[in-house]
Tab-separated table of C-alpha atoms in Angstrom:
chain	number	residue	atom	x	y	z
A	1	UNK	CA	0.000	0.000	0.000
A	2	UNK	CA	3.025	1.909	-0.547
A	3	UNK	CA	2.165	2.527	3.838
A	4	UNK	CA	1.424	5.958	2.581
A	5	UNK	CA	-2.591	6.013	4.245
A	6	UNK	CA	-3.041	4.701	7.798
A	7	UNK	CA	-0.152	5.681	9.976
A	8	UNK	CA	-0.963	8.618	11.460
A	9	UNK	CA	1.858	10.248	9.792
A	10	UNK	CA	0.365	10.397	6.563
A	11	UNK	CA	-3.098	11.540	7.440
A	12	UNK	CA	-1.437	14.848	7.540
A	13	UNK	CA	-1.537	15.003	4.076
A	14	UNK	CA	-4.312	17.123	2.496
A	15	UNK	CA	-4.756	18.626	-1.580
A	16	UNK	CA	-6.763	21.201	-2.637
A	17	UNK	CA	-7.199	23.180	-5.614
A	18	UNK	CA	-6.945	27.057	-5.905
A	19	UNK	CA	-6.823	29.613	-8.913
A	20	UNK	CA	-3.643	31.424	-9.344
A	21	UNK	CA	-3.866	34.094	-11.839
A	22	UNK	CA	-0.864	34.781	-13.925
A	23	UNK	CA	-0.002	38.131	-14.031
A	24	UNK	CA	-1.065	39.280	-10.796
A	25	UNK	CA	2.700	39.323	-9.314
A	26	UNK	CA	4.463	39.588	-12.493
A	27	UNK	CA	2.774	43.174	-14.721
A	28	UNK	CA	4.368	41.360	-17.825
A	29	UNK	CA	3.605	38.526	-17.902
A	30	UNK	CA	1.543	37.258	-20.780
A	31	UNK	CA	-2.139	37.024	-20.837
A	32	UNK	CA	-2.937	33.479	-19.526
A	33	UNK	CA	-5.635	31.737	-21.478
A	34	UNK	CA	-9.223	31.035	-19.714
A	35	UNK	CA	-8.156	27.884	-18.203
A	36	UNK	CA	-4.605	28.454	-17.828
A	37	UNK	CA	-5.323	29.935	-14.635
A	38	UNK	CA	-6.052	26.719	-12.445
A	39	UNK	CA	-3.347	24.937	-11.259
A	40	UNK	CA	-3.303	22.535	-8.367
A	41	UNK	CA	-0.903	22.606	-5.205
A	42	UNK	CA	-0.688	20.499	-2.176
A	43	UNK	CA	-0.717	21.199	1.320
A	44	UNK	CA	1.441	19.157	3.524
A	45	UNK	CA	2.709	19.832	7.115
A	46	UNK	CA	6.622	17.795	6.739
A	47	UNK	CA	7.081	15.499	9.435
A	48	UNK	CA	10.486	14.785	11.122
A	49	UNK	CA	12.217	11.411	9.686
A	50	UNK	CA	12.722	10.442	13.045
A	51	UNK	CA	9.501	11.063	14.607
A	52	UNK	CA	7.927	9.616	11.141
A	53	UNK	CA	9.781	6.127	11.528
A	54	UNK	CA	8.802	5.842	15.171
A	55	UNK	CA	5.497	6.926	15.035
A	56	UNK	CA	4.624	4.622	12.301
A	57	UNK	CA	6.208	1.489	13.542
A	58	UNK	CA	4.446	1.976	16.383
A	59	UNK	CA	1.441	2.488	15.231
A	60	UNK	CA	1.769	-1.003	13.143
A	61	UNK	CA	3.093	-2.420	16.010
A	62	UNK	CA	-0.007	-1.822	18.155
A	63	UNK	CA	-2.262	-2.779	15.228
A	64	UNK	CA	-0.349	-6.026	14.634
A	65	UNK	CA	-0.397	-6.539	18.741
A	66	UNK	CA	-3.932	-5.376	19.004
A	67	UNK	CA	-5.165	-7.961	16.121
A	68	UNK	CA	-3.810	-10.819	17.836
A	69	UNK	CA	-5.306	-9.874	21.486
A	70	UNK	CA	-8.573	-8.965	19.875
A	71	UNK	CA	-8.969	-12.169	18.114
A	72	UNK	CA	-8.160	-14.336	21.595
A	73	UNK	CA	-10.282	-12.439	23.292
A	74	UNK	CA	-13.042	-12.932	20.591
A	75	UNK	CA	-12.242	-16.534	19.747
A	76	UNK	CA	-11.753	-15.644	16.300
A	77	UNK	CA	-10.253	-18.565	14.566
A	78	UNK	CA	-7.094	-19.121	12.768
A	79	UNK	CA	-5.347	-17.519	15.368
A	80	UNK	CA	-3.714	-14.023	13.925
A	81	UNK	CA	-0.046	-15.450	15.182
A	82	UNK	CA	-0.736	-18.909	14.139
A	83	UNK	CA	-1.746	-17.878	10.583
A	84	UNK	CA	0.841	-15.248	10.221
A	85	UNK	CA	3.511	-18.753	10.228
A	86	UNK	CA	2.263	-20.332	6.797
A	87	UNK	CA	3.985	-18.713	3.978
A	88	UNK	CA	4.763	-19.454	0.049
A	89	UNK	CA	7.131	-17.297	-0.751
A	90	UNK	CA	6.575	-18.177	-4.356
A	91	UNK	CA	3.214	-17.805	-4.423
A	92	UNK	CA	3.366	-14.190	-2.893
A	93	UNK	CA	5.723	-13.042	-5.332
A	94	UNK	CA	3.415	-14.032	-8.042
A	95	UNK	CA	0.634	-11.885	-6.148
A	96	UNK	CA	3.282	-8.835	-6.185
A	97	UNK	CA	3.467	-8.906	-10.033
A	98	UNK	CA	0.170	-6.811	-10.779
A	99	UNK	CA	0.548	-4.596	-8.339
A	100	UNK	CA	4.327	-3.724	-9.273
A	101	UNK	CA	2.622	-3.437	-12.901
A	102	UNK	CA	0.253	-0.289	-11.381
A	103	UNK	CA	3.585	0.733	-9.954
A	104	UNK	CA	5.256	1.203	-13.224
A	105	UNK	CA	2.093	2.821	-14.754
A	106	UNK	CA	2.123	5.629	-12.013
A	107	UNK	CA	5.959	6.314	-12.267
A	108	UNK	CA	6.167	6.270	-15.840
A	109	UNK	CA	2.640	7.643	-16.865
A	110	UNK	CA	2.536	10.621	-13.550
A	111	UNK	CA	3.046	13.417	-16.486
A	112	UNK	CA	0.131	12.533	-18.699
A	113	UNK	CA	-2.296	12.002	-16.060
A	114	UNK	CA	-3.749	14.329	-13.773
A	115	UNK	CA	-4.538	12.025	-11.159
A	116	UNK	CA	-1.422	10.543	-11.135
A	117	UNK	CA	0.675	13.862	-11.207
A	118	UNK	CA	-1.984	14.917	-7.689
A	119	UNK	CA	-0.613	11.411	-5.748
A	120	UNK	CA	3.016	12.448	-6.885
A	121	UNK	CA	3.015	15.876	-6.070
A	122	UNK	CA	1.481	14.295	-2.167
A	123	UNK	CA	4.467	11.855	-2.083
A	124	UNK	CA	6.687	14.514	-3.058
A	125	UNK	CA	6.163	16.714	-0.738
A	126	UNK	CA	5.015	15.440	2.254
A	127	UNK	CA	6.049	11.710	2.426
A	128	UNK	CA	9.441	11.319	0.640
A	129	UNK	CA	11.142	14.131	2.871
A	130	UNK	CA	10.116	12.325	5.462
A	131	UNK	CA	11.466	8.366	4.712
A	132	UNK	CA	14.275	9.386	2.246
A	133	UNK	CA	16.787	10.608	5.132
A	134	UNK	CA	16.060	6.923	6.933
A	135	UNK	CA	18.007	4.788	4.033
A	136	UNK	CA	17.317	1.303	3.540
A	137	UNK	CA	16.683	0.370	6.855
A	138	UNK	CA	13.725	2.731	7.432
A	139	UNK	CA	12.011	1.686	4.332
A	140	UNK	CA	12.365	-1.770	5.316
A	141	UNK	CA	10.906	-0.832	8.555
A	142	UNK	CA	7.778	0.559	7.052
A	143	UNK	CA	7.188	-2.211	4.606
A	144	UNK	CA	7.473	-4.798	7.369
A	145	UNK	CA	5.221	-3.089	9.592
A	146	UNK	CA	2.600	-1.711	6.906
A	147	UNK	CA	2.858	-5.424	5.768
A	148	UNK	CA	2.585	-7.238	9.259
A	149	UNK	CA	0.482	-5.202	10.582
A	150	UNK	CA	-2.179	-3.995	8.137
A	151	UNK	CA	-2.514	-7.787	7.232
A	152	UNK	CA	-2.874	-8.855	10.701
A	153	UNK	CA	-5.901	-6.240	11.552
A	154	UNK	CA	-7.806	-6.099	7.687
A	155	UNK	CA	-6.985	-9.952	6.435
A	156	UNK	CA	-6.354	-11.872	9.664
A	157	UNK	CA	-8.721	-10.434	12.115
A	158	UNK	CA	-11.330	-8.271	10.988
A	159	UNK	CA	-12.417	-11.003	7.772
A	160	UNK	CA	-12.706	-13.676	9.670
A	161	UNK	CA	-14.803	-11.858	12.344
A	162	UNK	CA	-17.097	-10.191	10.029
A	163	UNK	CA	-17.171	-13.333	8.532
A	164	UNK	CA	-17.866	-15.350	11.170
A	165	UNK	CA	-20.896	-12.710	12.856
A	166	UNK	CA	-22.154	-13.077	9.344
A	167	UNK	CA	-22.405	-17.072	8.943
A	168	UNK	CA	-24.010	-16.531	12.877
A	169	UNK	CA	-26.999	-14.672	11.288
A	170	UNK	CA	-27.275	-17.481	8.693
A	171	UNK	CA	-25.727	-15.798	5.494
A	172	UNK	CA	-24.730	-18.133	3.362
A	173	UNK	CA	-21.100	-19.288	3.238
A	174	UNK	CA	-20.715	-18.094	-0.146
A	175	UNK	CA	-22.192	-14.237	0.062
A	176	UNK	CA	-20.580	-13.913	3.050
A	177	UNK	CA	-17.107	-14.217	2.073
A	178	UNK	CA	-17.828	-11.807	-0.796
A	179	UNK	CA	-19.270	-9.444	1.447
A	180	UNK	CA	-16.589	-9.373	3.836
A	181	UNK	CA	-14.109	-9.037	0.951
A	182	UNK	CA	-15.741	-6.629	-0.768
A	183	UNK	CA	-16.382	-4.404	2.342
A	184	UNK	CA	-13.412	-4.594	4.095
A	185	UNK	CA	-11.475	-3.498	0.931
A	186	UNK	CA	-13.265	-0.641	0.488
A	187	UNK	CA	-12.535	-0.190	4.240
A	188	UNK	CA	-8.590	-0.754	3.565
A	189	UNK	CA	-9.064	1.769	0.262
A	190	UNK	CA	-10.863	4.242	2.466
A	191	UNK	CA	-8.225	4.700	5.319
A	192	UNK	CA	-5.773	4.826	2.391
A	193	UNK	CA	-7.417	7.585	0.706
A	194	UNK	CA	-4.781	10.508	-0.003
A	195	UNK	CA	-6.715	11.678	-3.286
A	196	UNK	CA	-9.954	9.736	-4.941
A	197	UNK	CA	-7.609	8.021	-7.455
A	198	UNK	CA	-5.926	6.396	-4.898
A	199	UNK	CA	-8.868	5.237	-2.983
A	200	UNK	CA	-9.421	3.311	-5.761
A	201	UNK	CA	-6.159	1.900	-6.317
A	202	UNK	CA	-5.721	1.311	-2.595
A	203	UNK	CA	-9.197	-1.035	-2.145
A	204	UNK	CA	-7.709	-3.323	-5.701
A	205	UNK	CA	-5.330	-3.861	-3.516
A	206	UNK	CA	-7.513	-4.543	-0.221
A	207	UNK	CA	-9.229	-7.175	-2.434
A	208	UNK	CA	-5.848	-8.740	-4.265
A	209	UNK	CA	-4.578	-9.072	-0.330
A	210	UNK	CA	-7.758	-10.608	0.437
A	211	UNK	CA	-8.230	-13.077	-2.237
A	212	UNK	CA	-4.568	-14.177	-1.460
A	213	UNK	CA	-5.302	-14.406	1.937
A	214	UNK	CA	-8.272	-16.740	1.432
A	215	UNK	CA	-6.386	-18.918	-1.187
A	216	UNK	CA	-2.810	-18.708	0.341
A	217	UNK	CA	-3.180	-17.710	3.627
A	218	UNK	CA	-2.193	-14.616	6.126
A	219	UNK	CA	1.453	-15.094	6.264
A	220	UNK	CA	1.457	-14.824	2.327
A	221	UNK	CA	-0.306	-11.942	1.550
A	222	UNK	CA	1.797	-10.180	4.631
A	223	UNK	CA	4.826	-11.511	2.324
A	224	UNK	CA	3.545	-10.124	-0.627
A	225	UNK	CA	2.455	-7.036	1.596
A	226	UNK	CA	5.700	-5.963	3.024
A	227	UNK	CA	7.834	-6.998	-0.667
A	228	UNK	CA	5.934	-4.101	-2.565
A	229	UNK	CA	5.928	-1.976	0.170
A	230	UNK	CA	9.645	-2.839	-0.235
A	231	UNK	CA	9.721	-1.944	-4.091
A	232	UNK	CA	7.288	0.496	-4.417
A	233	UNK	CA	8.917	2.686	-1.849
A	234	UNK	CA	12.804	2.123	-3.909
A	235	UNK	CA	11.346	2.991	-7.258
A	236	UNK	CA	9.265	6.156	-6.208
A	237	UNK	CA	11.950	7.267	-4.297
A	238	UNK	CA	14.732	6.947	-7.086
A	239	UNK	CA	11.687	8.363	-9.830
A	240	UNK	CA	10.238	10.961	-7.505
A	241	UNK	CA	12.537	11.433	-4.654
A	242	UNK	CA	14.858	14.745	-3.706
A	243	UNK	CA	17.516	13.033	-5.249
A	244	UNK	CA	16.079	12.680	-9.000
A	245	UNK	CA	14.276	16.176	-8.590
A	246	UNK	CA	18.055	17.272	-7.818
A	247	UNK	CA	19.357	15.825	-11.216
A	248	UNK	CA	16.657	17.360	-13.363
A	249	UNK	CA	17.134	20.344	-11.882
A	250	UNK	CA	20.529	20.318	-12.460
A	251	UNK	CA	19.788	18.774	-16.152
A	252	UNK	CA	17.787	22.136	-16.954
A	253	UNK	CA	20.703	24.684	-16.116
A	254	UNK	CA	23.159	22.675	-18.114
């Protein structure tokens, strides 16, 4: 989920849009053309690297934690912890391929979309800043935690809980497990949702996690959780990052 939605970090992040006319600072500049005068900017309050990485990891720590004590307590079966054990590595790297294909279709495709360029500018400027001064072991820190612990609460608690109220009220088997996918991945897209565009993107997800945790099991989709976490976070950071907005900066004066 490229962790970018449910850590309270990230909630932070807000777009709007407001009309800048051209001209108004600058007497001579040119005459902007009826539309040319809407242009989109993003509000972000920068959070410390530091306070970023711990408040996040803790935050996925307590929902990993909380998942497992919730489903004791509630005699939700699996058990989070025993579930989380079972996992086919080669099964969740298959799972990883589409969404590393979105992946590529955002990074390469961010200048001829609108809604992609609004989720770029967010990362830009008010996520990057924050995880590119951690290196390689704060990413990985973020993908395991987004991975463990988002899987834990939406895949191995909350489904099989709604699931299991659900078969209580005599739903059958069947319509409830494609209630309780479809809803709680509109619940995952929903607390992920740092523009409309990525709500959507964010609850394909919810539902590829959740069909691979019903075929494959918890500790599987966490895998394939936590390994595009991994990616996602390398390639927008090399494509997007301060680094690459350094060299084309530095590719215009020259």
């Amino acid at each position: 989920s490229s962790s970018s939605s449910s850590s309270p970090s990230s909630r932070r992040l807000r777009s709007r849009r407001v009309v800048a006319r051209a001209g108004e600072d600058d007497p001579a500049a040119p005459t902007p053309a009826p539309l040319d005068d809407l242009e989109d900017v993003v509000e972000v309050e920068n959070v410390d690297p530091m306070t970023f990485i711990t408040t996040s990891t803790a935050f996925y720590v307590l929902m990993g934690v909380g998942s497992q004590v919730a489903a004791s307590f509630l005699g939700v079966h699996p058990d989070v912890l025993d579930a989380m054990r079972a996992c086919n590595v080669d099964q969740a790297s298959l799972w990883t391929l589409p969404l590393l294909g979105t992946l590529a279709f955002a990074i390469t495709q961010d200048e001829k979309y609108e809604w992609l360029g609004e989720v770029r500018d967010i990362f830009k400027a008010g996520v990057l800043p924050s995880i590119a001064p951690l290196g390689l072991p704060g990413v990985l820190a973020l993908s395991l935690g987004a991975g463990v612990g988002e899987e834990a609460f939406f895949r191995g608690f909350l489904m099989p809980f709604a699931d299991g109220k659900l078969l209580e009220l005599g739903a059958p088997a069947e319509a409830s497990s494609a209630l309780v996918l479809a809803s709680t991945s509109v619940f995952f897209g929903a607390l992920h949702a740092i523009t409309p565009a990525y709500f959507y993107w964010a609850t394909g997800a919810g539902a590829l996690f959740g069909l691979e945790y019903v075929r494959d099991g918890l500790g599987t989709a966490a895998f394939t959780h936590t390994l595009y976490d991994f990616l996602a976070f390398g390639f927008i950071l090399i494509k997007w990052g301060p680094q690459s907005e350094e060299k084309s900066e530095a590719s215009e004066r020259s």
